[in-house]
């Protein structure tokens, strides 16, 4: 693959003091490269150094094979656009006015827009779907709309690479998804290279072609999402000591109640998750079973339950597993059943419910 963006052993930092060294990465046209890592690890420093807002302490950044150190400001602006968090002075400016400022590399010192410039502004607004707000005051629109306007401004530069620092940080779920969907569409339609940092790990895994893990003096890992989101790695990268993060399911859970189980939850099919979390919030330790290891409830039960009785997927439930579930249920004060009926492979759980009733355990039903 021909890489449009490459770094060769760059070193970044402040006032001559290295923060991160030997950063060697690359991305091709139409790819999204996302930086993840703890706060303060240096993600913004890397992005600002790539965008030449900070001087490199060593190494080379290449765009289309050319060292960016040899590019003039205008030349770099025609190749690279940045969307960072600093505020623009936009008093009395419409959204269209803000987008039009992205044409500055092409307008000359007087800033007069040509017919071609006006068309580029219209095209950019159409690409990010902001035509309906183009005449509104930029200061009076929502955060999500404002972020899309800033993206249109960057697109107006007609760059080959977009650099964004935490572009979704202040957006609600609706606008996060809309914004990242627009970015993905741009990479497909325009062949852009997108380099950004994200806090939202589940979104980083879904939208990225490559992921760069930033922590310590050197890069931790660089590769595809499948290579990065391996079991246990995110916990190590972010030094998670309380609670858990499941890379396979992109789920975070709080710390379980560290006591002997008082409630046994008969779950399955994802119906147990809200019960597990409700018990955890109430500080009630619980056990759960019998769960197949591919069940939607299994990752949450594994994270929150004081005890879990599980078995291999697509296999009959062994007698010893059923016996373990009965012993666990015997030790609990009451039972919560999340099932109204049981499927063909869940006869053991139906028998477990009957066992609880026969032995006088209080049983409550939820989500039937």
Short mmCIF file of C-alpha atoms in Angstrom, two decimals:
data_model
loop_
_atom_site.label_atom_id
_atom_site.label_comp_id
_atom_site.label_asym_id
_atom_site.label_seq_id
_atom_site.Cartn_x
_atom_site.Cartn_y
_atom_site.Cartn_z
CA UNK A 1 0.00 0.00 0.00
CA UNK A 2 1.20 3.55 -0.77
CA UNK A 3 1.00 5.60 2.42
CA UNK A 4 0.07 9.27 2.06
CA UNK A 5 1.01 10.03 5.67
CA UNK A 6 4.16 8.74 7.37
CA UNK A 7 6.29 9.61 10.37
CA UNK A 8 9.87 8.46 10.72
CA UNK A 9 11.05 8.15 14.32
CA UNK A 10 9.65 11.52 15.33
CA UNK A 11 10.23 12.86 18.84
CA UNK A 12 7.71 15.28 20.36
CA UNK A 13 7.75 17.42 23.47
CA UNK A 14 7.97 20.95 24.83
CA UNK A 15 10.87 23.40 25.20
CA UNK A 16 13.35 20.84 23.95
CA UNK A 17 12.30 18.22 26.51
CA UNK A 18 11.16 14.94 24.87
CA UNK A 19 7.78 13.56 25.88
CA UNK A 20 7.41 10.68 23.41
CA UNK A 21 10.16 9.34 21.15
CA UNK A 22 10.58 7.11 18.12
CA UNK A 23 7.03 7.47 16.75
CA UNK A 24 6.90 5.64 13.43
CA UNK A 25 3.41 5.30 11.94
CA UNK A 26 1.65 5.53 8.58
CA UNK A 27 -1.79 5.84 7.03
CA UNK A 28 -3.07 5.58 3.47
CA UNK A 29 -5.74 7.55 1.67
CA UNK A 30 -9.22 6.64 2.85
CA UNK A 31 -7.98 5.48 6.27
CA UNK A 32 -8.82 6.68 9.78
CA UNK A 33 -6.01 6.57 12.33
CA UNK A 34 -7.09 7.10 15.93
CA UNK A 35 -4.95 7.89 18.96
CA UNK A 36 -6.08 6.49 22.31
CA UNK A 37 -4.50 6.53 25.75
CA UNK A 38 -4.78 8.04 29.24
CA UNK A 39 -5.28 11.77 29.76
CA UNK A 40 -1.96 13.60 29.68
CA UNK A 41 -0.22 10.80 27.80
CA UNK A 42 0.68 13.08 24.88
CA UNK A 43 -2.01 12.52 22.24
CA UNK A 44 -2.56 16.25 21.67
CA UNK A 45 1.18 16.85 21.62
CA UNK A 46 1.59 14.30 18.82
CA UNK A 47 -1.26 15.85 16.81
CA UNK A 48 0.06 19.40 17.23
CA UNK A 49 3.52 18.26 16.19
CA UNK A 50 2.11 16.51 13.12
CA UNK A 51 0.21 19.72 12.26
CA UNK A 52 3.41 21.77 12.76
CA UNK A 53 1.89 23.77 15.60
CA UNK A 54 4.71 22.41 17.76
CA UNK A 55 8.26 21.98 16.51
CA UNK A 56 9.46 18.41 16.20
CA UNK A 57 12.36 17.49 18.45
CA UNK A 58 13.50 14.91 15.94
CA UNK A 59 12.43 12.79 12.99
CA UNK A 60 10.40 13.55 9.89
CA UNK A 61 6.69 13.84 9.02
CA UNK A 62 5.97 13.14 5.35
CA UNK A 63 2.86 13.89 3.32
CA UNK A 64 2.78 12.17 -0.03
CA UNK A 65 6.50 11.48 0.38
CA UNK A 66 7.37 15.14 1.07
CA UNK A 67 8.89 16.37 4.34
CA UNK A 68 6.45 18.92 5.77
CA UNK A 69 9.36 20.94 7.16
CA UNK A 70 10.03 22.09 3.59
CA UNK A 71 6.47 23.29 2.95
CA UNK A 72 5.36 26.90 3.25
CA UNK A 73 2.36 27.69 5.44
CA UNK A 74 0.08 27.97 2.43
CA UNK A 75 1.41 24.74 0.91
CA UNK A 76 0.84 22.86 4.15
CA UNK A 77 -2.67 24.33 4.50
CA UNK A 78 -3.57 23.02 1.05
CA UNK A 79 -2.50 19.53 2.10
CA UNK A 80 -3.56 19.44 5.77
CA UNK A 81 -6.48 20.86 7.73
CA UNK A 82 -6.81 20.78 11.51
CA UNK A 83 -9.81 20.88 13.83
CA UNK A 84 -8.59 21.55 17.34
CA UNK A 85 -10.41 22.74 20.44
CA UNK A 86 -9.33 26.38 20.50
CA UNK A 87 -12.11 28.94 20.10
CA UNK A 88 -12.47 31.05 16.97
CA UNK A 89 -13.46 34.70 17.13
CA UNK A 90 -16.76 34.49 15.28
CA UNK A 91 -18.70 37.57 16.39
CA UNK A 92 -21.37 38.49 13.85
CA UNK A 93 -20.46 35.56 11.60
CA UNK A 94 -22.90 33.14 10.05
CA UNK A 95 -22.06 29.48 9.74
CA UNK A 96 -21.35 30.05 6.05
CA UNK A 97 -18.91 32.87 6.95
CA UNK A 98 -17.05 30.52 9.28
CA UNK A 99 -16.87 27.78 6.65
CA UNK A 100 -15.59 30.32 4.10
CA UNK A 101 -12.56 31.13 6.27
CA UNK A 102 -11.28 27.71 5.28
CA UNK A 103 -10.49 29.13 1.85
CA UNK A 104 -7.71 31.36 3.21
CA UNK A 105 -4.89 29.33 1.59
CA UNK A 106 -6.38 30.16 -1.83
CA UNK A 107 -7.64 33.76 -1.53
CA UNK A 108 -4.42 35.76 -1.34
CA UNK A 109 -3.78 38.49 1.21
CA UNK A 110 -7.01 40.38 0.54
CA UNK A 111 -9.22 37.37 1.32
CA UNK A 112 -11.55 37.90 -1.63
CA UNK A 113 -13.44 34.74 -2.58
CA UNK A 114 -13.72 33.79 -6.23
CA UNK A 115 -16.58 31.89 -7.80
CA UNK A 116 -14.54 28.71 -7.35
CA UNK A 117 -14.08 29.52 -3.64
CA UNK A 118 -17.82 30.07 -3.17
CA UNK A 119 -18.51 26.73 -4.83
CA UNK A 120 -16.00 25.01 -2.52
CA UNK A 121 -17.84 26.48 0.47
CA UNK A 122 -21.18 25.18 -0.81
CA UNK A 123 -19.72 21.75 -1.52
CA UNK A 124 -18.21 21.50 1.97
CA UNK A 125 -21.47 22.44 3.65
CA UNK A 126 -23.31 19.88 1.59
CA UNK A 127 -20.81 17.14 2.46
CA UNK A 128 -21.33 17.59 6.20
CA UNK A 129 -25.08 18.29 5.91
CA UNK A 130 -25.26 21.84 7.31
CA UNK A 131 -27.02 23.62 4.40
CA UNK A 132 -30.09 24.25 6.57
CA UNK A 133 -28.11 26.27 9.16
CA UNK A 134 -25.70 28.13 6.86
CA UNK A 135 -27.32 31.53 7.49
CA UNK A 136 -27.61 31.12 11.27
CA UNK A 137 -25.35 32.90 13.76
CA UNK A 138 -22.44 30.52 14.48
CA UNK A 139 -22.52 31.38 18.21
CA UNK A 140 -26.18 30.36 18.53
CA UNK A 141 -26.10 26.82 17.18
CA UNK A 142 -25.64 23.58 19.15
CA UNK A 143 -22.27 22.02 19.93
CA UNK A 144 -22.89 19.22 17.46
CA UNK A 145 -23.77 21.68 14.69
CA UNK A 146 -20.77 23.83 15.56
CA UNK A 147 -18.45 20.86 15.26
CA UNK A 148 -19.82 20.03 11.83
CA UNK A 149 -19.33 23.64 10.73
CA UNK A 150 -15.70 23.44 11.82
CA UNK A 151 -15.34 20.22 9.87
CA UNK A 152 -16.80 21.94 6.79
CA UNK A 153 -14.31 24.77 7.30
CA UNK A 154 -11.48 22.23 7.28
CA UNK A 155 -12.86 20.50 4.16
CA UNK A 156 -12.96 23.89 2.42
CA UNK A 157 -9.18 23.82 2.41
CA UNK A 158 -9.45 20.83 0.07
CA UNK A 159 -6.80 18.96 2.07
CA UNK A 160 -5.66 15.40 1.71
CA UNK A 161 -5.38 14.91 5.46
CA UNK A 162 -7.57 15.98 8.40
CA UNK A 163 -6.15 16.21 11.93
CA UNK A 164 -8.68 16.40 14.78
CA UNK A 165 -8.15 16.54 18.53
CA UNK A 166 -10.98 14.97 20.57
CA UNK A 167 -13.66 16.08 18.06
CA UNK A 168 -16.49 14.30 19.91
CA UNK A 169 -15.66 15.28 23.51
CA UNK A 170 -18.53 17.70 24.07
CA UNK A 171 -21.11 16.02 21.85
CA UNK A 172 -24.07 13.92 22.94
CA UNK A 173 -24.58 10.43 21.55
CA UNK A 174 -26.63 11.62 18.55
CA UNK A 175 -23.98 14.09 17.41
CA UNK A 176 -21.06 11.76 18.14
CA UNK A 177 -22.53 9.20 15.76
CA UNK A 178 -23.45 11.81 13.16
CA UNK A 179 -20.01 13.40 13.24
CA UNK A 180 -18.07 10.15 12.97
CA UNK A 181 -20.41 8.95 10.22
CA UNK A 182 -19.60 12.09 8.24
CA UNK A 183 -15.87 11.50 8.75
CA UNK A 184 -16.24 7.93 7.55
CA UNK A 185 -18.19 9.10 4.51
CA UNK A 186 -15.45 11.63 3.67
CA UNK A 187 -12.74 9.00 3.75
CA UNK A 188 -14.75 6.87 1.34
CA UNK A 189 -15.82 9.62 -1.06
CA UNK A 190 -12.78 11.90 -0.98
CA UNK A 191 -10.03 9.47 -0.03
CA UNK A 192 -9.00 11.64 2.91
CA UNK A 193 -6.58 10.54 5.60
CA UNK A 194 -8.11 11.24 9.02
CA UNK A 195 -5.90 11.36 12.12
CA UNK A 196 -7.65 12.04 15.41
CA UNK A 197 -7.70 11.35 19.11
CA UNK A 198 -10.75 9.88 20.84
CA UNK A 199 -11.75 9.17 24.43
CA UNK A 200 -14.59 6.85 23.45
CA UNK A 201 -12.96 3.45 23.07
CA UNK A 202 -16.03 1.73 21.63
CA UNK A 203 -16.22 4.36 18.89
CA UNK A 204 -12.47 4.18 18.26
CA UNK A 205 -12.74 0.46 17.67
CA UNK A 206 -15.66 0.84 15.29
CA UNK A 207 -14.52 3.78 13.17
CA UNK A 208 -10.75 3.28 12.96
CA UNK A 209 -8.66 1.47 10.38
CA UNK A 210 -5.60 1.86 12.60
CA UNK A 211 -5.15 2.65 16.29
CA UNK A 212 -2.14 4.22 18.00
CA UNK A 213 -1.84 3.60 21.76
CA UNK A 214 -0.06 6.42 23.59
CA UNK A 215 1.43 5.89 27.02
CA UNK A 216 4.86 6.55 28.48
CA UNK A 217 7.97 7.60 26.60
CA UNK A 218 7.37 5.31 23.64
CA UNK A 219 4.34 4.19 21.65
CA UNK A 220 2.66 1.22 23.33
CA UNK A 221 1.06 -0.36 20.26
CA UNK A 222 0.14 0.48 16.68
CA UNK A 223 -2.12 -1.69 14.53
CA UNK A 224 -5.64 -2.55 13.46
CA UNK A 225 -8.48 -2.50 16.01
CA UNK A 226 -8.42 -6.32 16.04
CA UNK A 227 -4.74 -6.21 17.01
CA UNK A 228 -5.21 -3.53 19.66
CA UNK A 229 -8.41 -4.55 21.44
CA UNK A 230 -7.09 -7.82 22.79
CA UNK A 231 -8.33 -9.23 26.12
CA UNK A 232 -6.75 -7.42 29.05
CA UNK A 233 -4.85 -4.81 27.05
CA UNK A 234 -7.10 -1.79 27.60
CA UNK A 235 -7.05 -2.45 31.34
CA UNK A 236 -3.25 -2.42 31.15
CA UNK A 237 -3.07 0.68 28.91
CA UNK A 238 -5.32 2.77 31.17
CA UNK A 239 -4.13 1.10 34.40
CA UNK A 240 -7.68 0.16 35.38
CA UNK A 241 -7.65 -1.06 38.98
CA UNK A 242 -11.29 -0.56 39.92
CA UNK A 243 -14.02 -2.06 37.76
CA UNK A 244 -13.41 -3.71 34.40
CA UNK A 245 -13.35 -3.20 30.63
CA UNK A 246 -14.26 -6.03 28.29
CA UNK A 247 -12.48 -5.54 24.94
CA UNK A 248 -14.53 -8.18 23.17
CA UNK A 249 -17.85 -6.53 24.00
CA UNK A 250 -16.64 -2.95 24.56
CA UNK A 251 -18.38 -2.86 27.93
CA UNK A 252 -17.27 -1.13 31.11
CA UNK A 253 -18.53 -2.24 34.48
CA UNK A 254 -18.08 -0.90 37.99
CA UNK A 255 -16.49 -2.91 40.76
CA UNK A 256 -18.48 -5.96 41.99
CA UNK A 257 -19.65 -6.25 45.57
CA UNK A 258 -16.94 -8.26 47.29
CA UNK A 259 -19.10 -10.39 49.58
CA UNK A 260 -20.71 -13.82 49.60
CA UNK A 261 -23.67 -14.01 47.20
CA UNK A 262 -27.11 -13.42 48.71
CA UNK A 263 -29.23 -13.59 45.55
CA UNK A 264 -29.15 -16.16 42.76
CA UNK A 265 -30.13 -14.78 39.32
CA UNK A 266 -31.45 -17.14 36.65
CA UNK A 267 -30.82 -15.18 33.46
CA UNK A 268 -29.81 -15.60 29.83
CA UNK A 269 -30.37 -13.94 26.48
CA UNK A 270 -29.32 -10.52 27.80
CA UNK A 271 -32.24 -10.31 30.24
CA UNK A 272 -29.99 -10.48 33.27
CA UNK A 273 -27.83 -7.42 32.57
CA UNK A 274 -30.18 -4.78 34.03
CA UNK A 275 -30.76 -6.98 37.09
CA UNK A 276 -27.03 -7.47 37.65
CA UNK A 277 -26.42 -3.73 37.48
CA UNK A 278 -29.36 -2.94 39.74
CA UNK A 279 -28.05 -5.37 42.36
CA UNK A 280 -24.53 -3.93 42.07
CA UNK A 281 -25.85 -0.38 42.56
CA UNK A 282 -27.75 -1.55 45.65
CA UNK A 283 -24.61 -3.21 47.05
CA UNK A 284 -26.16 -6.70 46.97
CA UNK A 285 -23.76 -9.52 46.07
CA UNK A 286 -25.23 -12.11 43.73
CA UNK A 287 -24.54 -15.34 41.86
CA UNK A 288 -25.83 -16.19 38.41
CA UNK A 289 -26.23 -19.23 36.19
CA UNK A 290 -26.41 -21.37 34.29
CA UNK A 291 -25.01 -19.20 31.51
CA UNK A 292 -23.54 -20.27 28.21
CA UNK A 293 -20.20 -18.58 27.57
CA UNK A 294 -21.54 -16.93 24.41
CA UNK A 295 -24.62 -15.53 26.14
CA UNK A 296 -25.19 -11.76 26.15
CA UNK A 297 -25.40 -11.85 29.94
CA UNK A 298 -22.11 -13.66 30.41
CA UNK A 299 -19.62 -10.71 30.13
CA UNK A 300 -21.59 -8.60 32.63
CA UNK A 301 -22.07 -11.50 35.02
CA UNK A 302 -18.35 -12.27 34.81
CA UNK A 303 -17.59 -8.65 35.76
CA UNK A 304 -20.18 -8.15 38.52
CA UNK A 305 -21.20 -11.48 40.03
CA UNK A 306 -19.69 -12.81 43.25
CA UNK A 307 -20.05 -16.24 41.66
CA UNK A 308 -20.95 -17.36 38.15
CA UNK A 309 -21.91 -20.85 36.96
CA UNK A 310 -21.16 -21.07 33.25
CA UNK A 311 -20.73 -23.73 30.63
CA UNK A 312 -19.42 -24.13 27.12
CA UNK A 313 -21.64 -22.83 24.32
CA UNK A 314 -23.45 -25.18 21.93
CA UNK A 315 -22.95 -28.16 24.22
CA UNK A 316 -25.35 -30.00 26.57
CA UNK A 317 -25.12 -28.77 30.15
CA UNK A 318 -23.11 -31.36 32.12
CA UNK A 319 -24.54 -32.79 35.35
CA UNK A 320 -21.60 -31.42 37.35
CA UNK A 321 -22.43 -27.88 36.15
CA UNK A 322 -26.07 -28.34 37.10
CA UNK A 323 -24.93 -29.62 40.50
CA UNK A 324 -22.69 -26.56 40.97
CA UNK A 325 -25.63 -24.28 40.16
CA UNK A 326 -27.84 -26.03 42.74
CA UNK A 327 -25.15 -25.66 45.42
CA UNK A 328 -24.71 -21.98 44.61
CA UNK A 329 -28.48 -21.45 44.74
CA UNK A 330 -28.67 -23.31 48.09
CA UNK A 331 -26.24 -20.78 49.58
CA UNK A 332 -28.35 -17.80 48.52
CA UNK A 333 -31.29 -16.28 50.41
CA UNK A 334 -33.56 -15.75 47.40
CA UNK A 335 -33.83 -16.16 43.64
CA UNK A 336 -34.56 -13.71 40.83
CA UNK A 337 -35.69 -15.27 37.56
CA UNK A 338 -35.39 -13.14 34.42
CA UNK A 339 -37.05 -15.66 32.13
CA UNK A 340 -40.73 -16.09 31.34
CA UNK A 341 -40.07 -19.24 29.34
CA UNK A 342 -37.08 -21.41 28.56
CA UNK A 343 -35.73 -22.49 25.20
CA UNK A 344 -34.78 -25.98 24.09
CA UNK A 345 -31.21 -25.61 25.33
CA UNK A 346 -32.24 -24.12 28.69
CA UNK A 347 -34.00 -27.05 30.30
CA UNK A 348 -31.39 -27.11 33.06
CA UNK A 349 -32.34 -23.56 34.07
CA UNK A 350 -36.02 -24.50 34.04
CA UNK A 351 -35.18 -27.43 36.35
CA UNK A 352 -33.13 -25.04 38.50
CA UNK A 353 -36.16 -22.77 38.90
CA UNK A 354 -38.30 -25.76 39.92
CA UNK A 355 -35.60 -26.84 42.37
CA UNK A 356 -35.64 -23.38 43.98
CA UNK A 357 -39.41 -23.49 44.43
CA UNK A 358 -39.40 -27.05 45.78
CA UNK A 359 -36.83 -26.05 48.37
CA UNK A 360 -38.78 -23.04 49.60
CA UNK A 361 -36.57 -20.31 48.17
CA UNK A 362 -38.40 -16.97 47.68
CA UNK A 363 -38.57 -16.44 43.90
CA UNK A 364 -39.33 -13.14 42.16
CA UNK A 365 -39.74 -12.66 38.42
CA UNK A 366 -38.56 -9.67 36.39
CA UNK A 367 -38.73 -8.87 32.69
CA UNK A 368 -41.08 -11.74 31.83
#
